[in-house]
PDB file of C-alpha atoms and ligand atoms in Angstrom:
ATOM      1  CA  UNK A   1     -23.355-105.343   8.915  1.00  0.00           C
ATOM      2  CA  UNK A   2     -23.693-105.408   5.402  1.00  0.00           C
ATOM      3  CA  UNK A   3     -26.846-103.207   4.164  1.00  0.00           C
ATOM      4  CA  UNK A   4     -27.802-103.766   0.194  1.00  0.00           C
ATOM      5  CA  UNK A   5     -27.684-100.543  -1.275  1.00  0.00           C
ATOM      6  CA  UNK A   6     -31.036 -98.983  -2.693  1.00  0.00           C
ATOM      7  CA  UNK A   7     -31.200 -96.217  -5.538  1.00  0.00           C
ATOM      8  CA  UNK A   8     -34.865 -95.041  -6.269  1.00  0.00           C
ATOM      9  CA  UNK A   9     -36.208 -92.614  -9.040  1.00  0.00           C
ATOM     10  CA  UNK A  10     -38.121 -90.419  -7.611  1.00  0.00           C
ATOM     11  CA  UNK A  11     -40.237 -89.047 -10.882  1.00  0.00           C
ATOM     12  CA  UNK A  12     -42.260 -85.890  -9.100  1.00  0.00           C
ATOM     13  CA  UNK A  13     -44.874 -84.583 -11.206  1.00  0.00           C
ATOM     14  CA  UNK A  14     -42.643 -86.114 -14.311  1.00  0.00           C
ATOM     15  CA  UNK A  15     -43.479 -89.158 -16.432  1.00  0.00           C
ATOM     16  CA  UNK A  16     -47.142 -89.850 -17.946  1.00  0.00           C
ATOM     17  CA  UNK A  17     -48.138 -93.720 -18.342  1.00  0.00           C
ATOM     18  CA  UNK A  18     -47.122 -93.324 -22.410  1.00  0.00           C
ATOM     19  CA  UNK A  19     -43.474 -92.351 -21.346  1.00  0.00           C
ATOM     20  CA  UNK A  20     -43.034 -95.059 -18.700  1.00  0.00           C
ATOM     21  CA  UNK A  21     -43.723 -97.398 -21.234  1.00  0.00           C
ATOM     22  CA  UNK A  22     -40.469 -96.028 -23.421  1.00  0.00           C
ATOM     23  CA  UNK A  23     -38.152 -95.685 -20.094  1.00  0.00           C
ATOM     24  CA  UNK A  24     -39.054 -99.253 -19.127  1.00  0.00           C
ATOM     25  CA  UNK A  25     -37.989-100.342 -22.354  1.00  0.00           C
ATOM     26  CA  UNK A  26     -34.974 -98.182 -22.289  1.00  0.00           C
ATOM     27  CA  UNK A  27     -34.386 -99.338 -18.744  1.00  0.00           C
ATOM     28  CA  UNK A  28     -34.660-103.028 -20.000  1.00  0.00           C
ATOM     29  CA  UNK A  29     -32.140-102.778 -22.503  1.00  0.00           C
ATOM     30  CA  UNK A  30     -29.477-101.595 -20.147  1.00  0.00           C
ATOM     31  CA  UNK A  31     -29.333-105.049 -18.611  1.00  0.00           C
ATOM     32  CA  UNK A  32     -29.511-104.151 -14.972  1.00  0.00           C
ATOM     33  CA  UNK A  33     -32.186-106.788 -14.176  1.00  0.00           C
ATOM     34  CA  UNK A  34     -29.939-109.882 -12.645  1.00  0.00           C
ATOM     35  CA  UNK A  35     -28.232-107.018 -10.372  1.00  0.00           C
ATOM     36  CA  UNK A  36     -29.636-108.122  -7.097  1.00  0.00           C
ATOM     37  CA  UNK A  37     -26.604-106.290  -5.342  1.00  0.00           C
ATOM     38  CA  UNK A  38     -28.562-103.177  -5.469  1.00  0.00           C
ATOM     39  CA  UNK A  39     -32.263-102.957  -4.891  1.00  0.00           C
ATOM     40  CA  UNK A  40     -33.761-100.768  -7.110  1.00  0.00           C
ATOM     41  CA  UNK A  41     -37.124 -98.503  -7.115  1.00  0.00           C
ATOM     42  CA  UNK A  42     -39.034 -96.556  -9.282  1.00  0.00           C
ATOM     43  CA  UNK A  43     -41.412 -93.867  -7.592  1.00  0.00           C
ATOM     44  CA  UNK A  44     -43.634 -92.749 -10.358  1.00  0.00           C
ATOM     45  CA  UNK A  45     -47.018 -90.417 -10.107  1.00  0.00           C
ATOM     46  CA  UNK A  46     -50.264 -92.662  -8.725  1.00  0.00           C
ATOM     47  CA  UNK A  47     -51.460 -92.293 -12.288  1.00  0.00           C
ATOM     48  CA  UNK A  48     -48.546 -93.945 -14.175  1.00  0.00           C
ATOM     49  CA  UNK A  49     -48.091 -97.217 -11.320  1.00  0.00           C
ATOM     50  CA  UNK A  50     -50.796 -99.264 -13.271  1.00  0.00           C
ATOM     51  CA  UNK A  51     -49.009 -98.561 -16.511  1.00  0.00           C
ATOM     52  CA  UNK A  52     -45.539 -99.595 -14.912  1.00  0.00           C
ATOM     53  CA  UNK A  53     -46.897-102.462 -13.078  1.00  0.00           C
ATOM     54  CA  UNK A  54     -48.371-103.686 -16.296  1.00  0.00           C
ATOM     55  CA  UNK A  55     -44.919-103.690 -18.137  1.00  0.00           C
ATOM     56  CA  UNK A  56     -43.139-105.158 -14.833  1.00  0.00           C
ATOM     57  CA  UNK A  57     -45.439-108.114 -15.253  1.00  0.00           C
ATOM     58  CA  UNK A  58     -43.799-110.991 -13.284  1.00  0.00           C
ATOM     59  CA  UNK A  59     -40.310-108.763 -13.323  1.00  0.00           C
ATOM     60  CA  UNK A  60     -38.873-108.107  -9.862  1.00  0.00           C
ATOM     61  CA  UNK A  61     -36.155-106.192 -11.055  1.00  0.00           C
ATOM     62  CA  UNK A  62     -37.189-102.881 -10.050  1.00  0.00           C
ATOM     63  CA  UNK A  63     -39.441-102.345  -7.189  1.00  0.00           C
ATOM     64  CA  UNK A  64     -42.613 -99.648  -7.397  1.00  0.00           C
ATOM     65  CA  UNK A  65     -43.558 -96.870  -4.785  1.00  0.00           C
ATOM     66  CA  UNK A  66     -45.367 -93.941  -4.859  1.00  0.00           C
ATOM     67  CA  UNK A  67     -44.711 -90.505  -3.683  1.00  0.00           C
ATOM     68  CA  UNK A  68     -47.178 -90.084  -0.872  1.00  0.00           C
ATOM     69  CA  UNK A  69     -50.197 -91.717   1.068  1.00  0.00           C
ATOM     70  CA  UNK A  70     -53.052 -90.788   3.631  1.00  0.00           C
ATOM     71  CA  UNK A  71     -52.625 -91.073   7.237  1.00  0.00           C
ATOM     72  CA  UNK A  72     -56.567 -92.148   7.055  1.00  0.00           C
ATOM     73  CA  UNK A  73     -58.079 -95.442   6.077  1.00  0.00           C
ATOM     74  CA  UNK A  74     -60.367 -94.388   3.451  1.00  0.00           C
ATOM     75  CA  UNK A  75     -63.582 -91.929   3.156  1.00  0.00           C
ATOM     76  CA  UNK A  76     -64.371 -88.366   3.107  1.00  0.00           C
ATOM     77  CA  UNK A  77     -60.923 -86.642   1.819  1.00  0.00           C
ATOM     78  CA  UNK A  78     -60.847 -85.819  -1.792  1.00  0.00           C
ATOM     79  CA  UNK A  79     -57.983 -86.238  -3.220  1.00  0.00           C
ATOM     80  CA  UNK A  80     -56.050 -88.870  -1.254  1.00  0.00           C
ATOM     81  CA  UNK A  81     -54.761 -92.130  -1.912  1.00  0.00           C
ATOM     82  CA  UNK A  82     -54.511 -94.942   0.650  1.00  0.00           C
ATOM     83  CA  UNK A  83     -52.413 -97.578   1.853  1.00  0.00           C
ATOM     84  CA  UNK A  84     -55.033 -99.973   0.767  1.00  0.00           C
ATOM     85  CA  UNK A  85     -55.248 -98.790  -2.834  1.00  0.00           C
ATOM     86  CA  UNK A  86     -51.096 -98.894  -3.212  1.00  0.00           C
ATOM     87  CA  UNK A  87     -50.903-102.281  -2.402  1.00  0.00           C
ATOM     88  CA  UNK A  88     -53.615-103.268  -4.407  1.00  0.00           C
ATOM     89  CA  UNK A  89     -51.624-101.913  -6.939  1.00  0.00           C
ATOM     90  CA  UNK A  90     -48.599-103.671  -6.241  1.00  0.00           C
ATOM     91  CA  UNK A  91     -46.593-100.831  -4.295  1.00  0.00           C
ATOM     92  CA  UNK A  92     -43.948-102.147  -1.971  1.00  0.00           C
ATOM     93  CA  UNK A  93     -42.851 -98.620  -1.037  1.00  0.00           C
ATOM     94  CA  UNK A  94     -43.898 -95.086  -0.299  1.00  0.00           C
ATOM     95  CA  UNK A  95     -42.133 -91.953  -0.561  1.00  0.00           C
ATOM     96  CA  UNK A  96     -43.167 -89.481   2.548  1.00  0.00           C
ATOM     97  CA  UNK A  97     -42.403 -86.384   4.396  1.00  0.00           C
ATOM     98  CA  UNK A  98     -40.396 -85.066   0.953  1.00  0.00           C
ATOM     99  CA  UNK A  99     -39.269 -81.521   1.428  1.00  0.00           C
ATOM    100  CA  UNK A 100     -41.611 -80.503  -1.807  1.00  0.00           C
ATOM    101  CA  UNK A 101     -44.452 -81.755   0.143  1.00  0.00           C
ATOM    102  CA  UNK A 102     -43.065 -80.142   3.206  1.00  0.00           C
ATOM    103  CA  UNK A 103     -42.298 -76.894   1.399  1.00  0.00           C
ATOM    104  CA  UNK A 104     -45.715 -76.457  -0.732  1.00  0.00           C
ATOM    105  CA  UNK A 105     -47.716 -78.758   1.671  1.00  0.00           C
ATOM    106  CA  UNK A 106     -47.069 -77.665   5.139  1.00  0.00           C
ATOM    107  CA  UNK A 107     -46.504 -81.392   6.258  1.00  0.00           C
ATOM    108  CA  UNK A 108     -44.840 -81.320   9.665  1.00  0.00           C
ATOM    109  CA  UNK A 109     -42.858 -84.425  11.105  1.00  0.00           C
ATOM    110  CA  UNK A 110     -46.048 -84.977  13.538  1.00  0.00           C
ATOM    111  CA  UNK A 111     -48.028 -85.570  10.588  1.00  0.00           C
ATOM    112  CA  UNK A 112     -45.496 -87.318   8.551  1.00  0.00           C
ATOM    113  CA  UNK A 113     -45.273 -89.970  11.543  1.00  0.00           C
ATOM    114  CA  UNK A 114     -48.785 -90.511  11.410  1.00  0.00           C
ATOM    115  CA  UNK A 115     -48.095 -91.817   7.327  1.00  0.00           C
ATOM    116  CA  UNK A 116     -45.763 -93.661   8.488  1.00  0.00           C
ATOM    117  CA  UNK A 117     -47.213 -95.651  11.006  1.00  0.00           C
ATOM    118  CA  UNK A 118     -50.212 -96.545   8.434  1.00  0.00           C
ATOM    119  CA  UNK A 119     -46.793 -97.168   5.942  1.00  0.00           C
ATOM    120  CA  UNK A 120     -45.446 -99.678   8.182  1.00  0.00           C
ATOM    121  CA  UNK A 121     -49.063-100.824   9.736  1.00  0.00           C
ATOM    122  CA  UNK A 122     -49.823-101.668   5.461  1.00  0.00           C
ATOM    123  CA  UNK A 123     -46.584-103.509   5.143  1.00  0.00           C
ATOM    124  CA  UNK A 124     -45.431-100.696   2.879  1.00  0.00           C
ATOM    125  CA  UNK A 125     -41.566 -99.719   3.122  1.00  0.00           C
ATOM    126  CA  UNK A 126     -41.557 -95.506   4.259  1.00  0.00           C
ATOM    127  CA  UNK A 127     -38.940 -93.800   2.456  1.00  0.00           C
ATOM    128  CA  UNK A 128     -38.808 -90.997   4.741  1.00  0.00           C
ATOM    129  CA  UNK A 129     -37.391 -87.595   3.822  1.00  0.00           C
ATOM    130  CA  UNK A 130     -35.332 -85.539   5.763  1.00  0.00           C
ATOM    131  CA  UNK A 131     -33.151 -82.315   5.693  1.00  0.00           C
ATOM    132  CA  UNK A 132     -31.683 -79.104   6.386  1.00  0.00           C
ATOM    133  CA  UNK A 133     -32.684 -75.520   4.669  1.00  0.00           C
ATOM    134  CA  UNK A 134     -29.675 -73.398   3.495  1.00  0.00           C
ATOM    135  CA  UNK A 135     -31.131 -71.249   5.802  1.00  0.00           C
ATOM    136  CA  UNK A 136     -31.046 -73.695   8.358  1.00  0.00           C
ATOM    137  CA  UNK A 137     -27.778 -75.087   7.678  1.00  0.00           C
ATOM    138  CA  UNK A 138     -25.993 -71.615   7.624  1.00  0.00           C
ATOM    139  CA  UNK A 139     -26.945 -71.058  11.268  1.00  0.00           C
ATOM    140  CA  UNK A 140     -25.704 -73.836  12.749  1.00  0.00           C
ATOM    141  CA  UNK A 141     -28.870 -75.333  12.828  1.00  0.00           C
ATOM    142  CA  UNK A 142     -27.839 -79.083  11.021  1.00  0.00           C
ATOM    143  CA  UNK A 143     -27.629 -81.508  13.945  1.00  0.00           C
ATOM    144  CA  UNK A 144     -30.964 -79.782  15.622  1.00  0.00           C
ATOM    145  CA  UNK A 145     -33.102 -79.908  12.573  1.00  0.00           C
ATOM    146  CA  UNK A 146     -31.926 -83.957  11.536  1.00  0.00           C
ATOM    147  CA  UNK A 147     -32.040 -84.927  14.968  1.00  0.00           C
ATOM    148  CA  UNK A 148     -35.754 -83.983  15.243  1.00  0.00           C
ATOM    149  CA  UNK A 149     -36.950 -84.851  12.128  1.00  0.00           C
ATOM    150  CA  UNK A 150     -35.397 -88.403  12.906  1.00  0.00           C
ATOM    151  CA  UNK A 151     -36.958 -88.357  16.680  1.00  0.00           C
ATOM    152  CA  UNK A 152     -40.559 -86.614  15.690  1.00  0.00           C
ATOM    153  CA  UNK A 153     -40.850 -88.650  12.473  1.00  0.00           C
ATOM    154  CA  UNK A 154     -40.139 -91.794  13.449  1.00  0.00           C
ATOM    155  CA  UNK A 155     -41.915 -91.371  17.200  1.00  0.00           C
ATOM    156  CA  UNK A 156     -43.639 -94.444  18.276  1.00  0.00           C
ATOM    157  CA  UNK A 157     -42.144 -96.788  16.276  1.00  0.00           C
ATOM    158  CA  UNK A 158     -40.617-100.496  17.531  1.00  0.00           C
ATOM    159  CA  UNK A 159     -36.390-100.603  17.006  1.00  0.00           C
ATOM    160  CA  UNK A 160     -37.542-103.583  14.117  1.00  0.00           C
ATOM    161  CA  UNK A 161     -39.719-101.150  12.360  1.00  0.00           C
ATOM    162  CA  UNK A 162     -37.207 -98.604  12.281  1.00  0.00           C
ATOM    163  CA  UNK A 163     -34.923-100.718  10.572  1.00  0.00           C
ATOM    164  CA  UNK A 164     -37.210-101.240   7.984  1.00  0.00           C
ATOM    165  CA  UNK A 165     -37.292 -97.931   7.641  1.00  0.00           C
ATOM    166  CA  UNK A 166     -35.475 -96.438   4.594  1.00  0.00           C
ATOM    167  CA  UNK A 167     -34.396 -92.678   5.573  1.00  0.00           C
ATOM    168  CA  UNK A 168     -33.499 -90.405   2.696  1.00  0.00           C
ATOM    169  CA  UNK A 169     -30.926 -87.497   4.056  1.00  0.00           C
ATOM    170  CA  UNK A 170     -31.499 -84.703   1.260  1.00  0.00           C
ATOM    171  CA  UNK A 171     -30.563 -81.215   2.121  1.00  0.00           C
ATOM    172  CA  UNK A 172     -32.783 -78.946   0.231  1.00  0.00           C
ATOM    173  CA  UNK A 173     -30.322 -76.801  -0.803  1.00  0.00           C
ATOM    174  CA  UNK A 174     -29.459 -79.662  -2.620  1.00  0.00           C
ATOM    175  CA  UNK A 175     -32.635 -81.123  -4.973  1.00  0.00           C
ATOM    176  CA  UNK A 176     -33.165 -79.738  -8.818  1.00  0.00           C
ATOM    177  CA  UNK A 177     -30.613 -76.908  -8.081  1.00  0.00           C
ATOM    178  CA  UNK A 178     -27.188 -79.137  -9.145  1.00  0.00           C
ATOM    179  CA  UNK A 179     -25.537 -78.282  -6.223  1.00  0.00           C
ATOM    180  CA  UNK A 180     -24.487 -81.573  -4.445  1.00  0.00           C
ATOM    181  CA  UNK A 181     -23.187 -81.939  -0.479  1.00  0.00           C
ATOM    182  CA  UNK A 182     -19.516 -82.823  -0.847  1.00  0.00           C
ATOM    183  CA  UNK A 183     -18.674 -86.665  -0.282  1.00  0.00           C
ATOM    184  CA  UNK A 184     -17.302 -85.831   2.887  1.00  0.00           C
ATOM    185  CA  UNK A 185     -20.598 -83.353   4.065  1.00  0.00           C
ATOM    186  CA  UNK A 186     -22.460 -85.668   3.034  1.00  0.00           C
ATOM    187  CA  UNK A 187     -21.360 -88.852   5.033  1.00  0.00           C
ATOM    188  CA  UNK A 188     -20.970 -86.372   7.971  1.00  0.00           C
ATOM    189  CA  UNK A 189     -24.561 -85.926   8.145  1.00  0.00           C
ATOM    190  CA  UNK A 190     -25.624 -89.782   7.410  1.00  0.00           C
ATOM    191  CA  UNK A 191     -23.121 -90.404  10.464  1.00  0.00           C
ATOM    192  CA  UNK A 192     -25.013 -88.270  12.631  1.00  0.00           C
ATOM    193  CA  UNK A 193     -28.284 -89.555  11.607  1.00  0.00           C
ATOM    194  CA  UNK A 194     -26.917 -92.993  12.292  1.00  0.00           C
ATOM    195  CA  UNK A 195     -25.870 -91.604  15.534  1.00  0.00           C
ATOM    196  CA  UNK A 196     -29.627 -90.469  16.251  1.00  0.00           C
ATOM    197  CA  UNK A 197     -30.977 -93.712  15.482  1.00  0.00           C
ATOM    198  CA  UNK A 198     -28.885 -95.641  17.947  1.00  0.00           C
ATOM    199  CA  UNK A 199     -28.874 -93.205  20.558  1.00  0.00           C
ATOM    200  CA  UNK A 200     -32.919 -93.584  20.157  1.00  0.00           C
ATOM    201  CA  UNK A 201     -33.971 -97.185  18.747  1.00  0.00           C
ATOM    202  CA  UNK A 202     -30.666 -98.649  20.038  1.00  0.00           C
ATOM    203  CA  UNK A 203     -27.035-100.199  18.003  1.00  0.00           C
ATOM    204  CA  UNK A 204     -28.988-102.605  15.748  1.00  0.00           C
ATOM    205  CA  UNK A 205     -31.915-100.897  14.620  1.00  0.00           C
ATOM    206  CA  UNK A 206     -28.761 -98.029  13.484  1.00  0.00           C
ATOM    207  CA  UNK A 207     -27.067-100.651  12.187  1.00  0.00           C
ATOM    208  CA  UNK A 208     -29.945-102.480   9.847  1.00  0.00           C
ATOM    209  CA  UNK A 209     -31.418 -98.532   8.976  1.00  0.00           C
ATOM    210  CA  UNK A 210     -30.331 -97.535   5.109  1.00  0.00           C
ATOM    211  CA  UNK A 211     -29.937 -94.137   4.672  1.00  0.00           C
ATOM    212  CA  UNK A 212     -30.170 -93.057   1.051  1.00  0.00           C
ATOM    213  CA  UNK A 213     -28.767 -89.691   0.215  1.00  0.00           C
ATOM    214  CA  UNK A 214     -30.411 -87.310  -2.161  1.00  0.00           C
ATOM    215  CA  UNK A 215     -30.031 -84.115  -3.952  1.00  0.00           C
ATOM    216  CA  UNK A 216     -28.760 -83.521  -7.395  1.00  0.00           C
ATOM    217  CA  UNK A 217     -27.389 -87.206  -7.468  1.00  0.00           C
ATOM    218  CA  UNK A 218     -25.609 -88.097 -11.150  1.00  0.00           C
ATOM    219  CA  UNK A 219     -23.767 -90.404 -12.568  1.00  0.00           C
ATOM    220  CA  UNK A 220     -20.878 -87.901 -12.522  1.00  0.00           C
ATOM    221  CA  UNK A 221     -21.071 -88.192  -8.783  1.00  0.00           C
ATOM    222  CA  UNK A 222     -22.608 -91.270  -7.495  1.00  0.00           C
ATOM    223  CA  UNK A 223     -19.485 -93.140  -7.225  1.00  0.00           C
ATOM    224  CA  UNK A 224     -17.545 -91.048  -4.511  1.00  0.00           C
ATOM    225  CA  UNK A 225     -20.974 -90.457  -2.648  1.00  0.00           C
ATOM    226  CA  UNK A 226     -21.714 -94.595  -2.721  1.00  0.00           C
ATOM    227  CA  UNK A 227     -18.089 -94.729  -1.627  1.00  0.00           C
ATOM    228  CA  UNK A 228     -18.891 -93.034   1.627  1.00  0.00           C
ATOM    229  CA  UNK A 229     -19.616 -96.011   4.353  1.00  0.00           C
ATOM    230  CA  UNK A 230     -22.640 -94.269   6.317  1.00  0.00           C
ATOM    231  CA  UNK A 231     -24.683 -93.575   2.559  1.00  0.00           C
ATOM    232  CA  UNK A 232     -26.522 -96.898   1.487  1.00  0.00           C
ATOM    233  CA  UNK A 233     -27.893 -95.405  -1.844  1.00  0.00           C
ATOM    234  CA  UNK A 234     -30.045 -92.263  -3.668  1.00  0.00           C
ATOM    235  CA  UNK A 235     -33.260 -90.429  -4.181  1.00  0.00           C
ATOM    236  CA  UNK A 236     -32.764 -89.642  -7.377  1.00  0.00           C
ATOM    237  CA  UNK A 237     -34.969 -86.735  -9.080  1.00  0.00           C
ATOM    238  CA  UNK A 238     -33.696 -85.197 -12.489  1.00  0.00           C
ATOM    239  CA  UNK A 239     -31.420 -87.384 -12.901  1.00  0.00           C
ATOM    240  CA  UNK A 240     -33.671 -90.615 -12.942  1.00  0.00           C
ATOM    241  CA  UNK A 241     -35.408 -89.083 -15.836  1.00  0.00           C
ATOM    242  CA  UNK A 242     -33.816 -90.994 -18.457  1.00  0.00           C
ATOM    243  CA  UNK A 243     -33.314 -94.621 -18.350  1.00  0.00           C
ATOM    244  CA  UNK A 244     -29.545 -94.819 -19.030  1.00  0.00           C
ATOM    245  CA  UNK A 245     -28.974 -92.013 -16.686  1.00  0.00           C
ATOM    246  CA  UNK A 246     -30.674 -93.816 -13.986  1.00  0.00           C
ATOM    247  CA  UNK A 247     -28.685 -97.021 -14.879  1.00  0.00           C
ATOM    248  CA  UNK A 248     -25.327 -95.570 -14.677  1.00  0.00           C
ATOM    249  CA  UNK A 249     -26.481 -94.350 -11.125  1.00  0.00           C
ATOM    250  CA  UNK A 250     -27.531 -98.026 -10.558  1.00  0.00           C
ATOM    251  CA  UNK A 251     -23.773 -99.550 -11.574  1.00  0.00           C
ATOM    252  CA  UNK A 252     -21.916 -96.858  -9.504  1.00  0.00           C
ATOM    253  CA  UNK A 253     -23.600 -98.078  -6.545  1.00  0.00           C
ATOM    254  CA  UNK A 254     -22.687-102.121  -7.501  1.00  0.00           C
TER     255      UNK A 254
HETATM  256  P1  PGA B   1     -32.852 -84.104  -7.662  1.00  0.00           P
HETATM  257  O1  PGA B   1     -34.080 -84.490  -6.693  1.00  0.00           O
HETATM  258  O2  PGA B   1     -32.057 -85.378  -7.861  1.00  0.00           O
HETATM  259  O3  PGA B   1     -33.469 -83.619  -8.914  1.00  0.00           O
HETATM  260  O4  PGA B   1     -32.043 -83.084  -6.944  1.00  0.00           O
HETATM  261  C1  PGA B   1     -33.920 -85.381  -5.637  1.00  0.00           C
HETATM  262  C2  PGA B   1     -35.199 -85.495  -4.847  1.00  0.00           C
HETATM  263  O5  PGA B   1     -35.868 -84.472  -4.632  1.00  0.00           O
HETATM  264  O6  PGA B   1     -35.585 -86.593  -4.400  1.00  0.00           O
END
């Protein structure tokens, strides 16, 4: 089957409501809007979505997530953000389980599952995160940490949800540090994650699943990693930073 590739800018703590103003602009002027080969995302902080939601207007071009939700419905737990209030926003999608909030906020598959359940229960597309440590990767490790992380996080839900489901294979030795998995690494891994999927939600769910890799993703590189026939698109961080950069991601993966 045919899957329609999706590259998403994944901002972090990066990109005030001011500046997303000037990258829309910038983004505008690159002329990527009647692409519809690719679908295309931006991921900024919570506090800059109303500001690009007001420029989008009636634009579809470029669909918004954010980086993280509640597993609750709303209530005592300062701090969060809920399905509720993303949608009311306008938020089709939602970043979660990202090794930075993994790393720095203890979040463990169980409790990434539980996000995405309330994800999919809000109608919100999960980007899910997933990947290996150096550490991890160096002991042989690969297969048993992505085959969990696929199982654990995605526990529970139908073989049509997991389809929905947009996984995002980024080894951590990988993000901010330049270093990108080879072509051929790279597609290894997405195979096997593929080969999870099936061997758990069954051939079609596999089949429908994108699987977006991330981790020092460029323009310099995109190409032979898009190439690859198990990777269906990026998570781009640094690189996303600048509209044209972003753009020339966007036309490697047409
Ligand atoms: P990077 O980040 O492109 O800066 O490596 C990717 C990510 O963390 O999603």
């Amino acid at each position: 089957m045919s899957r329609t590739p999706i590259i998403a800018a994944n901002w972090k703590m990066n990109i005030g409501p001011k500046e997303a103003r000037e990258f829309l602009a910038n983004f505008k002027a690159e002329q990527l809007c009647d692409c519809k080969c690719v679908e295309k995302v931006i991921v900024p902080p919570f506090v800059t979505i109303p500001a690009v939601m007001d420029v989008l207007g009636d634009c579809t071009c470029l669909g918004v997530g954010a980086q993280d939700v509640s597993d609750r419905d709303n209530g005592a737990f300062t701090g969060e953000i809920s399905t509720a209030m993303l949608c009311e926003l306008g938020c089709k999608y939602v970043v979660l389980g990202h090794s930075e909030r993994r790393q720095y906020h203890g979040e463990t598959n169980a409790y990434i599952n539980k996000k995405i359940k309330k994800a999919l229960a809000a109608g919100l597309v999960p980007i899910y995160c997933i990947g290996e440590t150096l550490e991890q990767r160096e002991a042989g490790k690969l297969e048993e940490v992505l085959g969990s992380q696929v199982v654990e996080g995605l526990e529970g839900l139908t073989p049509e949800q997991v389809a929905g489901v947009v996984i995002a294979y980024e080894p951590v030795w990988a993000i901010g540090t330049g270093k990108t998995a080879s072509a051929a690494d790279a597609q290894s891994a997405h195979a096997y994650i593929r080969g999870v999927v099936a061997s758990t939600f069954g051939a079609a769910a596999a089949d429908a699943v994108r699987i977006q890799y991330g981790g020092s993703v460029k323009p310099a590189n995109a190409e032979e990693l898009m190439a690859q026939p198990d990777i269906d698109g990026a998570l781009v961080g640094g690189a996303a930073l600048k509209a044209d950069s972003f753009a020339a991601i966007i036309r490697a993966a047409k």
